[in-house]
Coordinates of C-alpha atoms in Angstrom, one line a residue:
M1 CA -29.0 2.3 -8.4
K2 CA -29.6 -1.3 -9.2
L3 CA -28.9 -3.8 -6.5
I4 CA -27.8 -7.4 -7.0
T5 CA -27.5 -9.6 -3.9
T6 CA -25.4 -12.9 -4.4
E7 CA -26.0 -15.1 -1.4
E8 CA -29.9 -15.5 -1.3
H9 CA -31.3 -19.0 -0.9
I10 CA -34.2 -21.2 -1.8
A11 CA -35.0 -24.6 -0.7
I12 CA -35.5 -27.4 -3.3
P13 CA -38.4 -29.6 -2.0
L14 CA -37.3 -32.9 -4.1
L15 CA -33.7 -32.5 -2.8
A16 CA -34.8 -31.9 0.8
K17 CA -37.0 -35.1 0.4
V18 CA -34.3 -37.3 -0.6
L19 CA -31.8 -36.1 1.8
Q20 CA -34.1 -37.1 4.7
K21 CA -32.9 -40.5 4.0
Y22 CA -29.6 -40.0 5.0
P23 CA -27.9 -38.9 8.5
N24 CA -27.6 -35.3 8.9
P25 CA -25.0 -34.6 11.8
D26 CA -26.4 -30.9 11.7
A27 CA -30.0 -31.6 12.5
V28 CA -29.5 -31.8 16.4
K29 CA -27.5 -28.6 16.5
S30 CA -29.9 -26.9 14.2
A31 CA -32.9 -27.8 16.1
A32 CA -31.3 -26.8 19.4
A33 CA -30.2 -23.5 17.9
T34 CA -33.3 -22.5 16.4
T35 CA -36.6 -20.8 17.8
P36 CA -39.0 -18.5 16.0
D37 CA -38.0 -15.5 18.2
L38 CA -34.2 -15.4 17.1
P39 CA -32.4 -14.7 13.8
F40 CA -31.8 -17.3 11.3
Q41 CA -35.2 -18.8 11.3
P42 CA -36.3 -18.3 7.7
D43 CA -40.2 -17.6 6.6
M44 CA -40.4 -21.1 5.0
E45 CA -42.9 -19.6 2.4
L46 CA -40.2 -17.2 1.1
Y47 CA -37.7 -19.8 1.4
L48 CA -39.5 -22.0 -1.0
D49 CA -40.7 -19.3 -3.4
L50 CA -39.1 -17.9 -6.4
G51 CA -42.5 -16.0 -7.5
E52 CA -44.8 -13.4 -6.4
K53 CA -44.1 -13.5 -2.7
R54 CA -40.5 -13.1 -2.9
L55 CA -40.7 -10.7 -5.9
A56 CA -42.8 -8.6 -3.6
D57 CA -40.4 -8.7 -0.8
M58 CA -37.7 -7.7 -2.8
D59 CA -39.7 -4.7 -4.3
A60 CA -40.4 -3.5 -0.9
H61 CA -36.6 -3.4 -0.2
G62 CA -35.2 -2.4 -3.4
I63 CA -33.6 -5.5 -4.7
T64 CA -33.2 -5.8 -8.4
M65 CA -32.0 -9.1 -8.7
Q66 CA -31.2 -12.1 -6.2
V67 CA -28.3 -14.6 -7.2
V68 CA -30.2 -17.7 -5.7
S69 CA -28.6 -20.8 -4.4
C70 CA -29.9 -23.9 -2.5
P71 CA -27.4 -24.2 0.6
M72 CA -28.5 -28.0 1.2
Q73 CA -25.5 -30.7 1.7
T74 CA -25.7 -32.6 -1.3
Q75 CA -22.4 -34.3 -0.5
R76 CA -24.4 -36.3 1.8
L77 CA -26.0 -38.1 -1.2
P78 CA -24.2 -41.6 -2.1
T79 CA -22.3 -41.7 -5.3
S80 CA -25.1 -44.2 -6.7
E81 CA -27.8 -41.6 -6.3
G82 CA -26.2 -38.1 -6.2
A83 CA -26.0 -37.3 -9.8
S84 CA -29.4 -38.0 -10.6
V85 CA -31.0 -36.2 -7.9
V86 CA -28.8 -33.4 -8.4
R87 CA -29.7 -33.2 -11.9
D88 CA -33.3 -33.0 -11.0
A89 CA -32.9 -30.3 -8.3
N90 CA -30.9 -28.0 -11.0
D91 CA -33.6 -28.6 -13.4
Y92 CA -36.1 -27.7 -10.8
L93 CA -34.1 -24.3 -9.9
A94 CA -33.6 -23.6 -13.7
E95 CA -37.4 -23.7 -14.5
A96 CA -38.4 -21.4 -11.6
V97 CA -35.5 -18.9 -12.5
S98 CA -36.8 -18.9 -16.1
C99 CA -40.0 -17.6 -14.9
H100 CA -38.3 -14.3 -13.9
P101 CA -35.0 -14.0 -15.9
D102 CA -34.6 -10.3 -15.1
R103 CA -34.9 -10.8 -11.5
F104 CA -33.2 -14.1 -10.6
S105 CA -30.2 -16.0 -11.7
A106 CA -28.8 -19.2 -10.0
L107 CA -25.9 -21.1 -8.8
A108 CA -26.0 -25.1 -9.2
V109 CA -25.7 -27.6 -6.6
L110 CA -23.3 -30.4 -7.3
P111 CA -22.9 -34.1 -6.4
W112 CA -19.9 -33.5 -4.6
S113 CA -19.4 -37.3 -3.5
D114 CA -18.4 -38.0 -7.3
P115 CA -15.9 -35.1 -8.4
E116 CA -16.2 -36.1 -12.0
A117 CA -20.0 -36.3 -12.1
A118 CA -20.0 -32.8 -10.3
A119 CA -17.7 -31.6 -13.1
A120 CA -19.9 -32.8 -15.6
E121 CA -23.0 -31.5 -13.7
L122 CA -21.4 -28.0 -13.6
D123 CA -20.7 -27.9 -17.1
R124 CA -24.2 -29.0 -17.9
A125 CA -25.7 -26.3 -15.5
V126 CA -23.7 -23.5 -17.0
N127 CA -23.9 -24.4 -20.6
Q128 CA -27.6 -25.7 -20.8
L129 CA -29.4 -24.3 -17.8
G130 CA -27.8 -20.9 -17.7
F131 CA -26.4 -21.2 -14.4
K132 CA -23.8 -18.8 -13.0
G133 CA -21.5 -21.0 -10.9
A134 CA -22.0 -23.5 -8.0
I135 CA -22.2 -23.4 -4.1
L136 CA -20.6 -25.8 -1.7
A137 CA -22.2 -25.8 1.8
G138 CA -19.6 -26.9 4.0
R139 CA -16.8 -29.5 3.3
P140 CA -17.2 -31.3 -0.1
S141 CA -17.5 -34.8 1.4
G142 CA -19.0 -36.5 4.4
G143 CA -15.3 -37.1 5.7
V144 CA -12.8 -34.7 6.7
E145 CA -11.7 -33.5 3.4
F146 CA -11.9 -29.9 2.3
L147 CA -11.9 -28.5 -1.0
D148 CA -7.9 -28.5 -1.4
D149 CA -8.0 -32.3 -1.5
R150 CA -6.7 -33.3 -5.0
R151 CA -9.6 -35.5 -5.5
F152 CA -11.9 -32.4 -6.0
S153 CA -9.5 -31.0 -8.7
P154 CA -11.9 -31.9 -11.7
I155 CA -14.6 -29.5 -10.3
L156 CA -12.1 -26.7 -9.8
E157 CA -10.7 -27.5 -13.2
A158 CA -14.4 -27.2 -14.6
A159 CA -15.1 -24.1 -12.9
Q160 CA -11.9 -22.3 -14.2
A161 CA -12.7 -23.6 -17.7
L162 CA -16.3 -22.5 -17.5
N163 CA -15.3 -19.1 -16.2
T164 CA -17.8 -19.5 -13.3
P165 CA -17.1 -19.1 -9.4
I166 CA -17.7 -21.6 -6.6
Y167 CA -19.5 -19.9 -3.7
I168 CA -18.1 -21.5 -0.5
H169 CA -21.1 -21.3 2.1
P170 CA -20.8 -22.4 5.6
S171 CA -22.2 -25.4 7.3
A172 CA -21.7 -27.2 10.8
T173 CA -18.4 -28.3 11.9
M174 CA -17.6 -32.1 12.6
E175 CA -19.5 -33.6 15.5
Q176 CA -16.0 -34.0 17.3
V177 CA -15.0 -30.4 16.8
Q178 CA -18.6 -29.2 18.0
E179 CA -18.1 -31.4 21.2
L180 CA -14.7 -30.3 22.0
Y181 CA -14.7 -26.7 21.0
Y182 CA -18.4 -25.4 21.8
S183 CA -20.2 -27.6 24.3
G184 CA -20.7 -27.1 27.9
L185 CA -22.4 -23.6 27.7
G186 CA -25.9 -24.7 27.6
E187 CA -27.7 -26.4 24.9
Q188 CA -28.9 -23.4 22.8
L189 CA -26.0 -21.3 23.4
S190 CA -23.5 -24.0 22.4
A191 CA -25.6 -25.0 19.4
R192 CA -25.5 -21.2 18.1
L193 CA -22.0 -20.6 18.9
S194 CA -21.0 -23.7 16.9
L195 CA -23.2 -22.7 13.9
Y196 CA -23.7 -19.1 12.7
G197 CA -22.1 -17.4 15.8
W198 CA -18.6 -18.5 15.0
G199 CA -18.0 -22.2 14.5
W200 CA -19.3 -22.7 11.0
H201 CA -17.5 -19.4 9.8
H202 CA -14.3 -20.5 11.4
E203 CA -14.7 -23.8 9.6
T204 CA -15.3 -22.2 6.2
G205 CA -12.1 -19.8 6.7
V206 CA -10.1 -23.0 7.2
Q207 CA -11.3 -24.2 4.0
L208 CA -10.5 -21.2 2.2
L209 CA -6.9 -20.9 3.6
R210 CA -6.4 -24.6 2.9
M211 CA -7.2 -23.9 -0.7
I212 CA -4.5 -20.9 -0.7
L213 CA -1.9 -22.7 1.0
S214 CA -2.4 -26.0 -1.0
G215 CA -1.4 -24.1 -4.0
A216 CA -4.9 -24.7 -5.6
F217 CA -5.1 -21.2 -6.9
D218 CA -1.5 -21.7 -8.4
R219 CA -2.6 -24.9 -10.3
H220 CA -6.0 -23.1 -11.3
P221 CA -4.9 -19.5 -12.1
R222 CA -8.2 -18.5 -13.3
L223 CA -10.5 -19.9 -10.5
Q224 CA -12.5 -17.7 -8.5
V225 CA -14.2 -18.2 -5.3
I226 CA -16.6 -16.3 -3.2
A227 CA -16.6 -16.1 0.6
G228 CA -19.5 -14.6 2.5
H229 CA -19.9 -13.0 5.9
W230 CA -16.8 -10.6 5.1
G231 CA -14.6 -13.2 3.9
E232 CA -15.2 -15.8 6.6
M233 CA -12.8 -14.2 9.1
V234 CA -9.8 -14.4 6.7
P235 CA -9.4 -11.0 5.6
F236 CA -9.0 -9.8 9.0
Y237 CA -5.8 -11.9 9.7
L238 CA -4.2 -11.7 6.1
S239 CA -1.4 -9.5 7.6
R240 CA -0.8 -12.0 10.3
L241 CA -0.8 -14.8 7.9
D242 CA 1.7 -13.2 5.5
Q243 CA 3.9 -12.6 8.6
A244 CA 3.6 -16.0 10.1
L245 CA 3.6 -17.9 6.5
P246 CA 5.8 -16.0 4.2
Q247 CA 6.5 -17.6 0.8
K248 CA 9.8 -19.1 2.2
V249 CA 7.6 -21.3 4.2
T250 CA 4.5 -21.7 1.9
G251 CA 6.3 -22.1 -1.3
L252 CA 3.7 -20.3 -3.3
T253 CA 4.4 -18.0 -6.2
R254 CA 2.4 -15.1 -4.4
T255 CA 1.9 -14.0 -0.6
I256 CA -1.4 -15.1 1.0
T257 CA -2.6 -11.6 0.6
E258 CA -2.0 -11.4 -3.1
T259 CA -3.5 -14.7 -3.8
F260 CA -6.6 -13.6 -1.9
R261 CA -6.9 -10.4 -3.7
E262 CA -6.8 -12.2 -7.1
H263 CA -8.9 -15.1 -6.5
I264 CA -11.4 -14.5 -3.8
Y265 CA -14.7 -12.4 -3.6
V266 CA -16.3 -11.2 -0.5
T267 CA -19.8 -10.5 0.6
P268 CA -21.3 -9.2 3.8
G269 CA -23.6 -12.0 3.9
G270 CA -26.4 -9.9 5.8
I271 CA -23.8 -8.6 8.3
F272 CA -24.5 -4.9 7.3
D273 CA -21.7 -3.4 9.5
I274 CA -19.9 -0.1 8.3
P275 CA -16.5 -1.0 10.0
Q276 CA -16.2 -4.3 8.5
L277 CA -17.1 -2.9 5.0
Q278 CA -14.4 -0.2 5.5
F279 CA -11.8 -2.7 6.5
T280 CA -12.5 -5.0 3.9
L281 CA -12.3 -2.1 1.3
Q282 CA -8.9 -1.2 2.7
V283 CA -7.7 -4.9 2.4
V284 CA -9.1 -6.4 -0.7
G285 CA -10.4 -3.5 -2.7
S286 CA -13.7 -2.5 -4.0
D287 CA -13.4 -4.7 -7.0
R288 CA -13.6 -7.6 -4.8
I289 CA -16.9 -7.0 -2.8
L290 CA -20.3 -8.2 -3.8
H291 CA -23.5 -7.5 -2.0
A292 CA -25.5 -10.1 -0.1
A293 CA -28.3 -10.1 2.2
D294 CA -28.3 -14.0 3.1
F295 CA -32.0 -14.1 2.5
P296 CA -34.3 -15.5 3.8
F297 CA -32.3 -16.6 6.7
L298 CA -32.1 -12.9 7.5
G299 CA -34.2 -10.4 5.7
N300 CA -33.8 -7.9 3.1
E301 CA -34.3 -4.9 5.3
G302 CA -31.5 -2.7 5.4
A303 CA -30.0 -4.1 2.6
R304 CA -30.1 -1.0 0.4
D305 CA -30.0 1.5 3.2
F306 CA -26.7 0.0 4.1
I307 CA -24.7 0.6 0.8
E308 CA -26.6 3.7 -0.1
N309 CA -25.6 5.4 3.0
A310 CA -22.2 4.0 3.4
P311 CA -19.5 6.5 3.8
I312 CA -17.6 5.5 0.7
H313 CA -16.9 6.7 -2.7
P314 CA -19.9 6.6 -5.3
S315 CA -18.1 4.6 -7.8
D316 CA -17.3 1.9 -4.9
K317 CA -21.1 1.7 -4.2
E318 CA -21.8 0.9 -7.7
K319 CA -19.4 -1.8 -8.0
I320 CA -20.4 -3.2 -4.8
A321 CA -24.4 -2.8 -5.6
H322 CA -24.2 -4.3 -9.1
K323 CA -21.2 -3.8 -11.2
N324 CA -18.9 -6.6 -9.7
A325 CA -21.7 -9.0 -9.8
E326 CA -22.5 -8.2 -13.3
R327 CA -19.0 -8.8 -14.4
L328 CA -18.2 -12.0 -12.3
F329 CA -21.6 -13.6 -13.4
S330 CA -21.7 -12.1 -16.8
L331 CA -25.1 -10.8 -16.0

């Protein structure tokens, strides 16, 4: 059985170097959270590599293809610099992917601080570089806006027109939220709770819900979004959301659950948990689940065993393992 994983990451050195010039509110929390003996500390050689070392790791764990993306916060780049830096970063990634086109495909980074330039770069990345969509790490601006804000409509319109999805990837919550919600538990525990323990998944779930409730998917009826880590908490509260926010309140053309099932793809993002798989299958269906290992922040170990040994129908295994990705990304 082919296995295509879809939340797999690469560091782009030139982008990392430029981003060092600009404040990074995540840096302190990330430094406090990370030690080599705990999960989410990537092997930097694998993180930087799209060559023999990564391929060897994929082969060892039965991964046929990775859809790779760079989870760096390009929205930190100022408008004056963002478009050119991001263009160079995407060119770098395209060249690396082109060396092994049967093993890698890619999602573009975008200059989110300039929505018009971001829409143009998405068009270039798809039509000229062969990319399969875009990734957004965190909120799309350095301020408080989420992706539902109307100023980001050009990007959503471009993604819809190009028939390519946007992968909404977590990043740290605002500093004020971190301090209010997650402080006081000890430096490392607070940091890890505010990041990949809970905070950034909740933050991404809020962004996803705001897109639904703002009518973004009514305005862009063919737009598709991917949410990792089993949908960033949202699937587990869809019935409650429908109960609390019926169409009489939302003014939407569909229920929240209906909108989710028609516009959102979900991945495990390295959380290889059978109960979560079974619940998500019941709620959103096998056509809406992609596989993902969150490599190299988590390893490829267990990715194949998880889906091969899951107590689900063989046709559902095939969809999750590769068929849904092939259809969504036109692979």
